[in-house]
Each structure stands twice: as structure tokens, then as C-alpha cells.
Short mmCIF file of C-alpha atoms in Angstrom, two decimals:
data_model
loop_
_atom_site.label_atom_id
_atom_site.label_comp_id
_atom_site.label_asym_id
_atom_site.label_seq_id
_atom_site.Cartn_x
_atom_site.Cartn_y
_atom_site.Cartn_z
CA MET A 1458 35.56 101.24 -157.40
CA TYR A 1459 34.13 104.65 -156.49
CA LYS A 1460 31.85 106.85 -158.78
CA VAL A 1461 32.08 110.56 -158.17
CA GLU A 1462 29.39 112.99 -159.58
CA GLU A 1463 30.55 116.32 -161.09
CA MET A 1464 28.59 119.21 -162.52
CA ASN A 1465 29.56 118.66 -165.95
CA GLY A 1466 30.16 114.62 -166.03
CA THR A 1467 31.56 111.75 -164.13
CA PHE A 1468 34.82 110.03 -163.52
CA ARG A 1469 35.92 106.99 -161.80
CA VAL A 1470 38.65 106.31 -159.36
CA SER A 1471 39.85 102.85 -158.64
CA ASN A 1472 40.79 101.77 -155.11
CA HIS A 1473 41.13 97.90 -154.59
CA ASP A 1474 42.78 98.11 -151.27
CA VAL A 1475 40.30 97.09 -148.32
CA GLN A 1476 40.98 99.17 -145.34
CA HIS A 1477 40.09 97.28 -141.82
CA CYS A 1478 38.76 99.28 -139.05
CA SER A 1479 41.21 100.07 -136.25
CA ASN A 1480 38.53 101.11 -134.04
CA TRP A 1481 34.83 100.31 -133.18
CA GLU A 1482 32.14 102.10 -131.30
CA TYR A 1483 29.50 99.93 -129.57
CA ASP A 1484 25.89 100.40 -128.56
CA HIS A 1485 25.84 100.08 -124.63
CA SER A 1486 22.17 101.02 -124.37
CA GLY A 1487 21.32 97.31 -123.66
CA TYR A 1488 24.51 96.00 -122.03
CA THR A 1489 27.12 97.65 -120.06
CA HIS A 1490 30.10 95.47 -121.17
CA THR A 1491 30.12 92.30 -123.40
CA LEU A 1492 32.71 89.96 -124.64
CA THR A 1493 32.02 91.10 -128.11
CA ASP A 1494 33.45 94.62 -127.29
CA GLN A 1495 35.99 93.32 -124.79
CA PHE A 1496 37.77 91.31 -127.58
CA ASN A 1497 36.34 92.90 -130.68
CA LEU A 1498 34.54 89.94 -131.95
CA VAL A 1499 32.97 91.68 -134.96
CA CYS A 1500 33.31 91.85 -138.77
CA ASP A 1501 36.03 89.34 -139.75
CA ARG A 1502 36.38 88.00 -136.24
CA VAL A 1503 32.71 87.25 -135.67
CA TRP A 1504 33.31 83.63 -136.31
CA LEU A 1505 35.31 83.45 -133.05
CA ARG A 1506 32.10 83.68 -130.96
CA ALA A 1507 30.90 80.33 -132.39
CA ALA A 1508 34.54 78.74 -132.00
CA SER A 1509 34.69 79.92 -128.40
CA GLN A 1510 31.46 78.00 -127.68
CA SER A 1511 32.69 75.10 -129.50
CA PHE A 1512 35.91 74.96 -127.63
CA PHE A 1513 33.89 75.02 -124.36
CA MET A 1514 31.92 71.96 -125.79
CA ALA A 1515 35.14 70.17 -126.61
CA GLY A 1516 36.23 70.61 -122.90
CA LEU A 1517 32.87 68.95 -121.76
CA MET A 1518 33.61 66.28 -124.15
CA VAL A 1519 37.23 65.54 -122.65
CA GLY A 1520 35.84 65.87 -118.97
CA SER A 1521 33.18 63.33 -119.64
CA PHE A 1522 35.63 60.84 -121.22
CA VAL A 1523 38.43 61.25 -118.64
CA PHE A 1524 36.26 61.36 -115.57
CA ALA A 1525 34.01 58.67 -116.59
CA HIS A 1526 36.94 56.25 -116.25
CA LEU A 1527 38.10 57.56 -113.03
CA SER A 1528 34.61 57.53 -111.58
CA ASP A 1529 34.12 53.77 -112.40
CA TRP A 1530 37.63 53.07 -111.09
CA TYR A 1531 37.88 55.18 -107.87
CA GLY A 1532 34.22 55.86 -107.06
CA ARG A 1533 31.60 58.65 -107.77
CA LYS A 1534 32.03 60.81 -104.65
CA ARG A 1535 35.86 60.58 -104.53
CA VAL A 1536 36.30 61.83 -108.08
CA MET A 1537 33.76 64.66 -107.55
CA VAL A 1538 35.77 66.08 -104.85
CA PHE A 1539 38.77 66.77 -107.30
CA MET A 1540 36.51 68.24 -110.00
CA MET A 1541 34.44 70.83 -108.06
CA PRO A 1542 37.37 73.40 -107.47
CA ILE A 1543 38.22 73.27 -111.09
CA PRO A 1544 35.33 75.56 -112.42
CA LEU A 1545 35.68 77.87 -109.60
CA ILE A 1546 39.47 78.53 -109.93
CA ALA A 1547 39.33 78.63 -113.95
CA GLY A 1548 36.20 80.74 -113.95
CA CYS A 1549 37.87 83.63 -111.95
CA VAL A 1550 40.79 83.25 -114.32
CA ALA A 1551 38.52 83.58 -117.27
CA ALA A 1552 37.06 86.86 -115.79
CA PHE A 1553 40.39 88.54 -115.61
CA SER A 1554 41.78 87.26 -118.89
CA THR A 1555 43.51 90.00 -121.02
CA THR A 1556 43.53 88.14 -124.20
CA PHE A 1557 40.99 86.05 -126.04
CA LEU A 1558 43.26 83.04 -126.00
CA ILE A 1559 43.77 83.04 -122.15
CA TYR A 1560 39.83 83.27 -121.92
CA ASN A 1561 39.24 80.29 -124.10
CA ILE A 1562 41.85 78.13 -122.32
CA ALA A 1563 40.33 79.02 -118.96
CA ARG A 1564 36.86 78.29 -120.44
CA VAL A 1565 38.06 74.74 -121.53
CA ILE A 1566 39.37 74.09 -118.18
CA ILE A 1567 35.98 75.15 -116.68
CA ALA A 1568 34.09 72.71 -119.14
CA ILE A 1569 36.53 69.68 -118.23
CA GLY A 1570 35.47 70.06 -114.72
CA MET A 1571 31.77 70.51 -115.34
CA GLY A 1572 31.68 67.71 -117.85
CA GLY A 1573 32.97 65.12 -115.19
CA LEU A 1574 30.78 66.68 -112.37
CA TYR A 1575 27.51 66.32 -114.24
CA ASN A 1576 28.37 62.84 -115.52
CA CYS A 1577 29.23 61.62 -112.00
CA SER A 1578 26.47 63.37 -110.03
CA SER A 1579 23.79 62.09 -112.32
CA THR A 1580 24.96 58.54 -112.26
CA LEU A 1581 25.36 58.77 -108.47
CA MET A 1582 21.66 59.94 -108.06
CA MET A 1583 20.35 57.08 -110.26
CA GLU A 1584 22.35 54.31 -108.46
CA CYS A 1585 21.11 55.42 -104.97
CA LEU A 1586 17.37 55.27 -105.97
CA ALA A 1587 14.96 52.35 -106.65
CA MET A 1588 13.02 51.80 -109.99
CA LYS A 1589 10.09 53.69 -108.83
CA HIS A 1590 11.84 56.64 -108.11
CA ARG A 1591 13.89 57.08 -111.41
CA ALA A 1592 11.22 59.44 -112.79
CA ILE A 1593 11.56 61.69 -109.87
CA ALA A 1594 15.23 61.56 -110.11
CA ILE A 1595 15.28 62.74 -113.74
CA PHE A 1596 12.72 65.46 -112.67
CA LEU A 1597 15.14 66.74 -110.22
CA LEU A 1598 18.10 66.65 -112.33
CA SER A 1599 16.50 68.37 -115.23
CA GLY A 1600 14.69 70.89 -112.87
CA GLY A 1601 17.98 71.77 -111.29
CA TRP A 1602 19.57 72.31 -114.89
CA THR A 1603 16.53 74.59 -115.81
CA CYS A 1604 16.58 76.61 -112.55
CA GLY A 1605 20.16 77.24 -113.50
CA GLN A 1606 19.09 78.48 -116.83
CA LEU A 1607 16.52 80.91 -115.61
CA SER A 1608 18.86 82.10 -113.00
CA LEU A 1609 21.40 82.88 -115.66
CA VAL A 1610 18.78 84.94 -117.48
CA GLY A 1611 18.17 86.85 -114.30
CA LEU A 1612 21.66 87.49 -113.58
CA ALA A 1613 22.41 88.69 -117.25
CA TRP A 1614 19.40 91.03 -117.17
CA PHE A 1615 20.46 92.54 -113.81
CA LEU A 1616 24.22 92.59 -114.09
CA ARG A 1617 24.57 93.70 -117.88
CA ASP A 1618 28.24 93.13 -117.79
CA TRP A 1619 30.11 89.91 -118.76
CA PHE A 1620 32.93 90.32 -116.03
CA TYR A 1621 30.46 90.35 -113.21
CA LEU A 1622 28.39 87.49 -114.79
CA GLN A 1623 31.43 85.39 -115.10
CA ILE A 1624 32.38 85.97 -111.54
CA ALA A 1625 28.97 85.15 -110.36
CA VAL A 1626 28.48 81.90 -112.09
CA SER A 1627 32.09 80.72 -110.92
CA VAL A 1628 31.33 81.54 -107.26
CA ALA A 1629 28.02 79.50 -107.44
CA ILE A 1630 30.03 76.44 -107.63
CA VAL A 1631 30.87 76.97 -103.89
CA VAL A 1632 27.32 75.56 -103.09
CA ASN A 1633 28.25 72.35 -104.66
CA ILE A 1634 31.43 72.16 -102.79
CA ILE A 1635 29.47 72.46 -99.42
CA LEU A 1636 26.73 69.90 -100.44
CA TRP A 1637 29.39 67.34 -101.23
CA PHE A 1638 29.99 66.77 -97.52
CA PHE A 1639 26.48 65.62 -97.10
CA ILE A 1640 26.21 62.95 -99.90
CA SER A 1641 27.36 59.30 -99.57
CA GLU A 1642 29.16 57.23 -102.15
CA SER A 1643 26.97 55.02 -104.37
CA PRO A 1644 26.32 51.75 -102.38
CA ARG A 1645 25.95 50.02 -105.77
CA TRP A 1646 29.37 50.98 -106.74
CA LEU A 1647 30.79 50.04 -103.45
CA LEU A 1648 29.17 46.56 -103.43
CA THR A 1649 29.93 45.86 -107.07
CA ASN A 1650 33.59 46.61 -106.42
CA GLY A 1651 34.03 44.47 -103.31
CA LYS A 1652 34.00 47.40 -100.83
CA PHE A 1653 31.39 45.46 -98.70
CA GLU A 1654 31.92 47.07 -95.25
CA GLU A 1655 31.71 50.64 -96.76
CA GLY A 1656 28.58 49.48 -98.55
CA ARG A 1657 26.94 47.91 -95.62
CA SER A 1658 27.67 51.23 -93.62
CA VAL A 1659 25.92 53.43 -96.31
CA LEU A 1660 22.96 50.86 -96.56
CA ARG A 1661 22.48 51.03 -92.74
CA GLN A 1662 22.57 54.69 -92.76
CA ALA A 1663 20.01 54.90 -95.44
CA MET A 1664 17.84 52.42 -93.61
CA LYS A 1665 18.12 54.26 -90.23
CA GLY A 1666 14.76 54.37 -88.47
CA GLU A 1667 13.56 51.33 -90.35
CA LYS A 1668 14.46 48.60 -87.79
CA LEU A 1669 12.04 46.01 -89.45
CA ARG A 1670 13.96 46.37 -92.75
CA GLU A 1671 17.54 46.46 -91.38
CA TYR A 1672 17.91 42.80 -91.69
CA LEU A 1673 17.64 43.10 -95.56
CA VAL A 1674 20.98 44.88 -95.52
CA ASP A 1675 22.94 41.62 -94.77
CA ASP A 1676 21.03 39.73 -97.35
CA VAL A 1677 21.89 42.39 -99.97
CA VAL A 1678 25.49 42.54 -99.07
CA GLY A 1679 25.76 38.70 -99.00
CA LYS A 1680 24.27 38.63 -102.67
CA TYR A 1681 26.82 41.03 -103.89
CA GLN A 1682 29.70 39.00 -101.99
CA GLN A 1683 28.68 35.91 -103.92
CA ASP A 1684 28.49 37.59 -107.22
CA TYR A 1685 31.71 39.09 -106.42
CA ARG A 1686 33.50 35.82 -106.08
CA LYS A 1687 32.31 34.60 -109.34
CA GLU A 1688 33.65 37.84 -111.06
CA THR A 1689 37.22 38.14 -112.40
CA LYS A 1690 38.31 41.77 -111.69
CA ASN A 1691 41.87 41.91 -112.46
CA LYS A 1692 41.24 44.56 -114.87
CA LYS A 1693 39.54 47.92 -114.73
CA PRO A 1694 36.51 48.57 -116.86
CA SER A 1695 37.18 50.62 -120.00
CA PHE A 1696 35.34 51.93 -122.97
CA ILE A 1697 36.06 48.63 -124.91
CA LYS A 1698 33.72 46.84 -122.34
CA LEU A 1699 30.93 48.85 -124.21
CA PHE A 1700 31.68 47.13 -127.35
CA SER A 1701 32.58 43.62 -126.01
CA SER A 1702 29.42 41.94 -127.71
CA SER A 1703 27.36 42.41 -130.73
CA PHE A 1704 24.39 43.60 -128.55
CA LEU A 1705 26.41 46.22 -126.73
CA ARG A 1706 28.24 47.30 -129.90
CA ARG A 1707 25.00 48.00 -131.73
CA THR A 1708 23.54 49.64 -128.68
CA SER A 1709 26.44 51.88 -128.08
CA PHE A 1710 26.54 53.04 -131.66
CA ILE A 1711 23.01 53.84 -131.54
CA VAL A 1712 23.56 55.75 -128.23
CA MET A 1713 26.52 57.74 -129.80
CA ALA A 1714 24.43 58.75 -132.69
CA MET A 1715 21.33 59.62 -130.73
CA GLY A 1716 23.57 61.75 -128.35
CA ILE A 1717 25.02 63.72 -131.12
CA LEU A 1718 21.62 64.56 -132.82
CA GLU A 1719 19.73 65.09 -129.53
CA VAL A 1720 22.18 67.69 -128.12
CA LEU A 1721 22.38 69.29 -131.41
CA VAL A 1722 18.66 69.95 -131.36
CA TYR A 1723 18.83 70.90 -127.77
CA TYR A 1724 21.38 73.70 -128.22
CA ASN A 1725 20.10 74.77 -131.51
CA LEU A 1726 16.66 75.62 -129.98
CA THR A 1727 18.50 77.24 -127.04
CA TYR A 1728 21.07 79.51 -128.90
CA SER A 1729 18.46 80.49 -131.70
CA SER A 1730 15.92 81.33 -129.32
CA VAL A 1731 17.36 84.91 -129.06
CA LEU A 1732 16.76 85.38 -132.71
CA LEU A 1733 13.00 84.88 -132.32
CA GLY A 1734 10.71 87.42 -130.66
CA GLN A 1735 11.53 90.88 -129.82
CA ASN A 1736 13.25 90.56 -126.32
CA PRO A 1737 16.07 88.06 -126.26
CA PHE A 1738 15.91 87.76 -122.35
CA LEU A 1739 12.30 86.80 -122.53
CA SER A 1740 12.80 84.54 -125.63
CA PHE A 1741 15.49 82.64 -123.81
CA ALA A 1742 13.69 82.52 -120.50
CA LEU A 1743 10.54 81.02 -122.31
CA MET A 1744 12.70 78.31 -123.88
CA ALA A 1745 14.45 77.43 -120.70
CA GLY A 1746 10.98 77.60 -118.75
CA MET A 1747 9.58 74.88 -121.29
CA GLU A 1748 11.81 72.36 -119.39
CA PHE A 1749 9.68 72.38 -116.28
CA PRO A 1750 6.61 71.17 -118.17
CA SER A 1751 8.97 68.90 -120.14
CA CYS A 1752 10.42 67.27 -116.82
CA ILE A 1753 6.69 66.56 -115.73
CA ALA A 1754 5.79 65.01 -118.94
CA ALA A 1755 9.01 62.98 -118.67
CA VAL A 1756 8.12 61.61 -115.20
CA LEU A 1757 4.76 60.37 -116.62
CA LEU A 1758 6.31 58.73 -119.59
CA ILE A 1759 9.09 56.93 -117.60
CA ARG A 1760 6.56 55.68 -115.27
CA TYR A 1761 3.82 54.63 -117.46
CA VAL A 1762 4.84 54.55 -121.20
CA ARG A 1763 7.14 52.18 -122.96
CA ARG A 1764 10.37 53.80 -124.09
CA ARG A 1765 9.96 53.33 -127.77
CA LEU A 1766 6.59 54.68 -127.85
CA SER A 1767 7.72 57.69 -126.00
CA TYR A 1768 10.43 58.45 -128.61
CA LEU A 1769 7.91 57.90 -131.53
CA VAL A 1770 5.47 60.46 -130.26
CA MET A 1771 7.82 62.97 -128.84
CA PHE A 1772 10.20 63.26 -131.74
CA ALA A 1773 7.58 63.33 -134.28
CA MET A 1774 6.08 66.48 -132.46
CA GLY A 1775 9.50 68.04 -132.39
CA SER A 1776 9.99 67.59 -136.10
CA VAL A 1777 6.47 68.88 -136.86
CA PHE A 1778 6.76 71.96 -134.66
CA SER A 1779 10.38 72.76 -135.98
CA THR A 1780 9.09 72.50 -139.60
CA ALA A 1781 6.19 74.89 -138.72
CA VAL A 1782 8.47 77.55 -137.51
CA ILE A 1783 10.04 77.78 -141.25
CA PHE A 1784 6.75 78.46 -142.73
CA ILE A 1785 5.39 80.98 -140.38
CA PRO A 1786 5.95 84.65 -141.42
CA GLU A 1787 8.37 86.71 -139.35
CA ASP A 1788 5.59 89.15 -138.55
CA LEU A 1789 4.02 86.48 -136.49
CA TRP A 1790 6.98 86.19 -134.33
CA TRP A 1791 4.87 85.16 -131.24
CA CYS A 1792 3.75 82.19 -133.37
CA GLN A 1793 7.25 81.33 -134.24
CA LEU A 1794 8.30 81.47 -130.64
CA GLY A 1795 5.39 79.34 -129.42
CA CYS A 1796 6.27 76.56 -132.01
CA ALA A 1797 10.03 76.58 -131.17
CA ALA A 1798 8.96 76.31 -127.53
CA LEU A 1799 6.87 73.23 -128.10
CA ALA A 1800 9.57 71.75 -130.16
CA LYS A 1801 11.82 72.31 -127.24
CA PHE A 1802 9.14 70.82 -124.93
CA SER A 1803 8.71 67.61 -126.99
CA THR A 1804 12.57 67.02 -127.71
CA GLY A 1805 13.47 67.82 -124.03
CA THR A 1806 10.93 65.13 -122.84
CA ALA A 1807 12.29 62.44 -125.17
CA GLY A 1808 15.77 63.41 -124.06
CA ALA A 1809 14.99 62.89 -120.44
CA VAL A 1810 13.51 59.47 -121.12
CA PHE A 1811 16.69 58.86 -123.02
CA ILE A 1812 18.89 59.51 -120.00
CA VAL A 1813 16.90 57.16 -117.84
CA GLN A 1814 16.96 54.49 -120.56
CA LEU A 1815 20.76 54.83 -120.92
CA GLN A 1816 21.07 54.02 -117.18
CA GLU A 1817 18.88 51.14 -117.56
CA ILE A 1818 20.53 49.42 -120.57
CA TYR A 1819 24.09 49.28 -118.96
CA PRO A 1820 25.35 47.54 -116.04
CA THR A 1821 26.90 49.09 -112.82
CA GLN A 1822 30.36 47.93 -113.83
CA VAL A 1823 30.28 50.31 -116.93
CA ARG A 1824 27.32 52.62 -116.21
CA THR A 1825 29.40 55.86 -115.69
CA LEU A 1826 31.35 54.78 -118.85
CA ALA A 1827 28.23 54.56 -120.75
CA MET A 1828 27.17 58.11 -119.55
CA GLY A 1829 30.69 59.18 -120.42
CA LEU A 1830 30.31 57.79 -124.02
CA TYR A 1831 26.97 59.49 -124.37
CA ALA A 1832 28.37 62.70 -122.78
CA THR A 1833 31.47 62.64 -124.90
CA THR A 1834 29.97 61.97 -128.38
CA SER A 1835 27.00 64.23 -127.72
CA ARG A 1836 29.44 67.26 -127.53
CA VAL A 1837 30.12 66.83 -131.23
CA GLY A 1838 26.49 68.01 -131.82
CA ALA A 1839 27.01 70.64 -129.05
CA MET A 1840 30.16 72.06 -131.00
CA THR A 1841 28.32 72.30 -134.06
CA ALA A 1842 25.39 74.08 -132.70
CA PRO A 1843 27.01 77.47 -132.34
CA PHE A 1844 27.82 77.66 -136.10
CA THR A 1845 24.33 76.56 -136.85
CA LYS A 1846 23.23 79.56 -134.99
CA GLU A 1847 25.62 81.84 -136.74
CA LEU A 1848 24.09 80.47 -140.08
CA GLY A 1849 20.79 81.36 -138.91
CA VAL A 1850 21.96 84.95 -138.15
CA LEU A 1851 23.40 85.26 -141.83
CA PHE A 1852 20.72 83.40 -143.83
CA GLY A 1853 17.47 83.22 -141.53
CA THR A 1854 16.04 81.45 -138.67
CA TRP A 1855 14.93 78.74 -141.10
CA VAL A 1856 18.48 77.16 -141.11
CA PRO A 1857 18.51 75.78 -137.41
CA ARG A 1858 14.79 74.75 -137.64
CA ALA A 1859 15.50 72.69 -140.92
CA VAL A 1860 18.48 71.00 -139.29
CA ASP A 1861 16.28 70.33 -135.99
CA SER A 1862 13.37 68.84 -138.05
CA SER A 1863 15.72 66.48 -139.85
CA ALA A 1864 17.51 65.52 -136.69
CA CYS A 1865 14.32 64.64 -134.93
CA VAL A 1866 13.37 62.21 -137.75
CA LEU A 1867 16.52 60.35 -137.44
CA LEU A 1868 16.09 60.40 -133.57
CA LEU A 1869 12.67 58.80 -134.03
CA LEU A 1870 14.24 56.05 -136.22
CA LEU A 1871 17.23 55.32 -133.95
CA GLY A 1872 15.12 55.43 -130.77
CA THR A 1873 12.93 52.63 -131.88
CA ARG A 1874 15.96 50.44 -132.50
CA LEU A 1875 17.18 50.61 -128.68
CA PRO A 1876 16.07 47.57 -126.51
CA GLU A 1877 12.99 48.10 -124.72
CA THR A 1878 13.84 48.45 -120.81
CA PHE A 1879 10.43 49.74 -119.46
CA ASN A 1880 9.87 48.59 -115.80
CA MET A 1881 13.23 46.70 -115.76
CA GLU A 1882 15.44 46.64 -112.66
CA PHE A 1883 19.15 47.75 -112.86
CA VAL A 1884 21.69 45.18 -113.70
CA ASP A 1885 25.33 45.22 -112.15
CA THR A 1886 27.50 43.07 -114.36
CA LEU A 1887 27.94 42.58 -118.09
CA GLN A 1888 26.77 38.98 -117.75
CA GLU A 1889 23.46 40.09 -116.25
CA VAL A 1890 22.81 42.06 -119.44
CA ASP A 1891 22.75 38.81 -121.35
CA LEU A 1892 20.65 37.04 -118.80
CA ARG A 1893 18.05 39.95 -118.86
CA ARG A 1894 17.66 39.21 -122.58
CA TYR A 1895 16.96 35.61 -121.80
CA VAL A 1896 14.37 36.55 -119.20
CA VAL A 1897 12.51 38.70 -121.65
CA PHE A 1898 12.51 36.11 -124.21
CA LEU A 1899 11.37 33.42 -121.70
CA ARG A 1900 8.49 35.71 -120.56
CA ILE A 1901 7.32 35.83 -124.14
CA VAL A 1902 7.51 31.98 -124.59
CA GLU A 1903 5.84 31.52 -120.99
CA GLY A 1904 2.82 33.38 -122.22
CA VAL A 1905 2.21 30.55 -124.99
CA LEU A 1906 2.97 27.53 -122.98
CA HIS A 1907 0.34 25.66 -121.02
CA GLU A 1908 1.46 21.99 -120.54
CA ARG A 1909 2.48 21.01 -116.92
CA TRP A 1910 5.73 18.83 -117.60
CA TRP A 1911 8.01 19.05 -120.67
CA TYR A 1912 11.28 20.27 -121.94
CA LEU A 1913 11.66 22.55 -125.02
CA CYS A 1914 14.91 23.48 -126.90
CA ILE A 1915 14.37 27.01 -128.09
CA PHE A 1916 16.81 28.77 -130.76
CA THR A 1917 16.35 32.22 -129.65
CA ILE A 1918 16.71 35.18 -132.00
CA ASP A 1919 17.69 38.71 -131.24
CA MET A 1920 14.85 40.72 -131.75
CA ILE A 1921 16.82 43.85 -132.72
CA SER A 1922 19.48 42.34 -135.23
CA CYS A 1923 17.54 39.16 -136.26
CA GLU A 1924 20.71 37.15 -135.55
CA PRO A 1925 20.63 34.03 -133.47
CA PHE A 1926 22.82 34.26 -130.14
CA CYS A 1927 22.18 31.22 -127.98
CA VAL A 1928 20.15 27.99 -127.39
CA VAL A 1929 18.26 27.76 -124.21
CA VAL A 1930 16.84 24.50 -122.87
CA VAL A 1931 13.88 25.42 -120.73
CA SER A 1932 11.50 23.40 -118.48
CA PHE A 1933 7.71 24.39 -117.76
CA GLU A 1934 6.93 23.10 -114.20
CA SER A 1935 3.95 24.23 -112.08
CA GLY A 1936 3.35 27.23 -114.16
CA PHE A 1937 6.81 28.49 -114.07
CA LEU A 1938 9.26 28.63 -116.98
CA THR A 1939 12.95 28.34 -115.98
CA ALA A 1940 16.33 28.23 -117.98
CA ILE A 1941 18.22 25.13 -117.18
CA SER A 1942 21.41 25.46 -119.30
CA PRO A 1943 22.03 28.13 -121.57
CA SER A 1944 24.88 27.68 -123.95
#
């Protein structure tokens, strides 16, 4: 409806047809060339930007699922060599895409390769290190991710053209391909899967130069050979193993829920950082840079603080700071950005602790599968985050912050329901998971028994579900409590 003014009166002209623009002019003062102007992702096509990122996250989910199985079946290093060329080739295809459809197909293929690569490499790192070095491992893993984000900011600021940026990040995978030749297969995976000679060779190489400790290699291999004979390994492990007992089912469902919420908060804070402050490059760099102090805090928490207490403190801080951003006036953008950065710090710290605990809970037989379960289900949160960011563009920055605050509260509650694994060694088989539960219980009982000789029948109770799970007969002799016949 148009209203036209005249000298002597007015008249109305009705026109209900909506004319779509056939051409757009873009402001190139800040960027030379972007995906938005390449494929005209504006007006009624603006939602495709969020959809494109969700497709990428879906690819990560598929890659984590598929390569988690392959890694536990055929080895970490062997599977990695097939994944590394995928992002390189598909990344170049994406750069030269002529349609938005081809671009998204290429991006999904990139994500499939990257999802499997991250899953296998993180598991390989954790399995090759002793318990006392887990904190340093997570620092290196998270630190590498943070350096990548900061490098991306620098490249985007310098290049200002999505085509050259896509080529640059695709070629960077060549460094990973070169590094592959300098890493060894996980000795823990080799020994658990009956490849004793290969495992012995890797261990001797690791112990090279420490002659006084080389004799331990044969002892370690002998222990695995003895355990391997007792195991029936006719079937390859699958995701079903993660739900084979009530304890594992409960734990796996908690891991899935925490993965979705934790990654949703992470990407919400990352994507919406460009909506805070006056310079999107600096805002994104600040949020990425907060992961360095987050890594340091995670190292200290992993080494000295119980897992449940870490979740309680860190997720509570994340909820408080996310809520604070909602009530701070937009004029105080620096204060909003600061609170968002502190929320990123606290939730990132808790997330790093969670990754370590996930490796501690599950045995070597299904450890990569467990990481794959986490990586697969967490992508649901990652697929949701781009749309949350678009809602923030439409309705205000309070929308993603409200989602983050609520998610942190749920994460706090779920994190305190996971089994405590502080200062516990890795286990290799599913049977050892149950045995470790007995040991934890027996340690508690040992603290209250003081008689020298006697037998006690204990009806043990699962501390998480409050359900009975076995009867253990124990003896207390010379100050040591031992299980005689678990039923």
C-alpha cells in the first residue's frame, strides 16, 4: 500500500506484489570478497549461512562416528593416514566451487576427515602418556586448537578474501601429513589387541637411552599377554559395548547430554563474540585467546582437584558471567565482552577437564569409541549454535547468553553425576571397569576396619544409582583388605 501526497489531497495506490531484488551491491571497505557476496546470502537467503555451518558440524559428527570404529578396529595411526588428505583435497574443491551446493558438499567432506582426525589424535596422545602427564597433554591439545583459532584471525585480517583464506587453511593440513611419519602407533592399543611384538618395539623405542628401565618392557608385555589370553576377542568392539551394563549406560547417557550442552555453549560464545565490541577481529581474538589461561587452569585442576568439584565451580562461574552479559547496557560493550570472555574461560576449563575424565572412565577397548560417542552427539549442540547466533542478530545478544546460562546449570548438575576418576590409572578392558569400582569401595571400607583377622560379607551399593550390583567377600589381614570372591 503506497500513500502519495498531492497539493489538493491524497489518494492510495494498492500494490500487493513483493518484488525480489535481482542485484545487490556490497560494502567492500572491510572485506575484499566474502561468501555472502559470492553466493548472495542475504535477505531471504540469510538463513543459509547458519545452515552451511550446521552441515559442517554434521560432517564432523559422521566423521567421529565412522572413524571411531575404524580406529578401535585397525589402530589410531593407520586410520589417520587415510583421513589427512581428505581436508586438503576437499578444501581446494570448496575454494573453486561455482555453486553453494557444491561448496557445502565439499565442506561436509572436509568435516568428515577433520572429525576423525581430531578424535584419533587426541586418543593417541592420551594413551601414550602416563597419568601424571595427562594435564600437560590436554594443555598441548587445547593450546594447539587455540593457536589455530588465533592464526585464523590473523589470516582473515590479512587476506580479507574468503577464496585465499580457504586455500590457506586447506594447505595447512600438509604439516599434519608430514608429522604423521614421526609418530608411533599407540602401544596400549597394540598390546590390548594382541600385537605384542609391535607393542614391544614401540615401548623399547620409547625407553631408548634408559637401560635401567628396559627390563620393564618385557614385564609390561607379559602382563598384557596374560590378560589377552583370558579375553574372548572374536568380535570387534562397537558402540553397543558402551551400553553393555547399567553403569556404562548411565555414564554414556550423561556423556552424551554433557557433550551436546558443552559444545553448544562453546560455539555460542565463539560465534556471537563478533556481535560484542566494535571490532569483530579483536573480539574473536580475545575469546580465542582466553583458551590459553583456560588451559593453564585446566592443568592445575586435573592434577590437584577432584573432577566433580571442578565442574561445580567452573560451570557455576560460566552461568553467572553469561547472565551478567544480559543485564549490562550495550554502551558498556567492553564490560559485556569481558564477562563473555570470563564465561569462555570457565566453561573452557571445565570442558578440558571433561575430555580427560572421559578418557579415564572408559577402557582402551572402547576408548576411541567413547570419544567418538562424545564427538558425535556433541555436534548436535554445534549444529544448533549457528542458529542461536542468528537469533542473537535478530533479537539481541541476550538470546545466546540466556541459552549459555541455562546450559551451564544443566552441565553442573550432570557433571556431579559422573563417577569420580581423580588420580586413577587408565584401564584396558571392560571387566577392569567393574573391578575398579570394587577397589574404590574397598578403599572406603579399609579405612574403617582395624581388626587383624576376620572375614566380612559386604553388600555393595552403587554410589551413583543407589542400586546393588554385587556381593564381595573380603579379608583383612596384616593391614591389607583384599577381595576373595566377587560374585
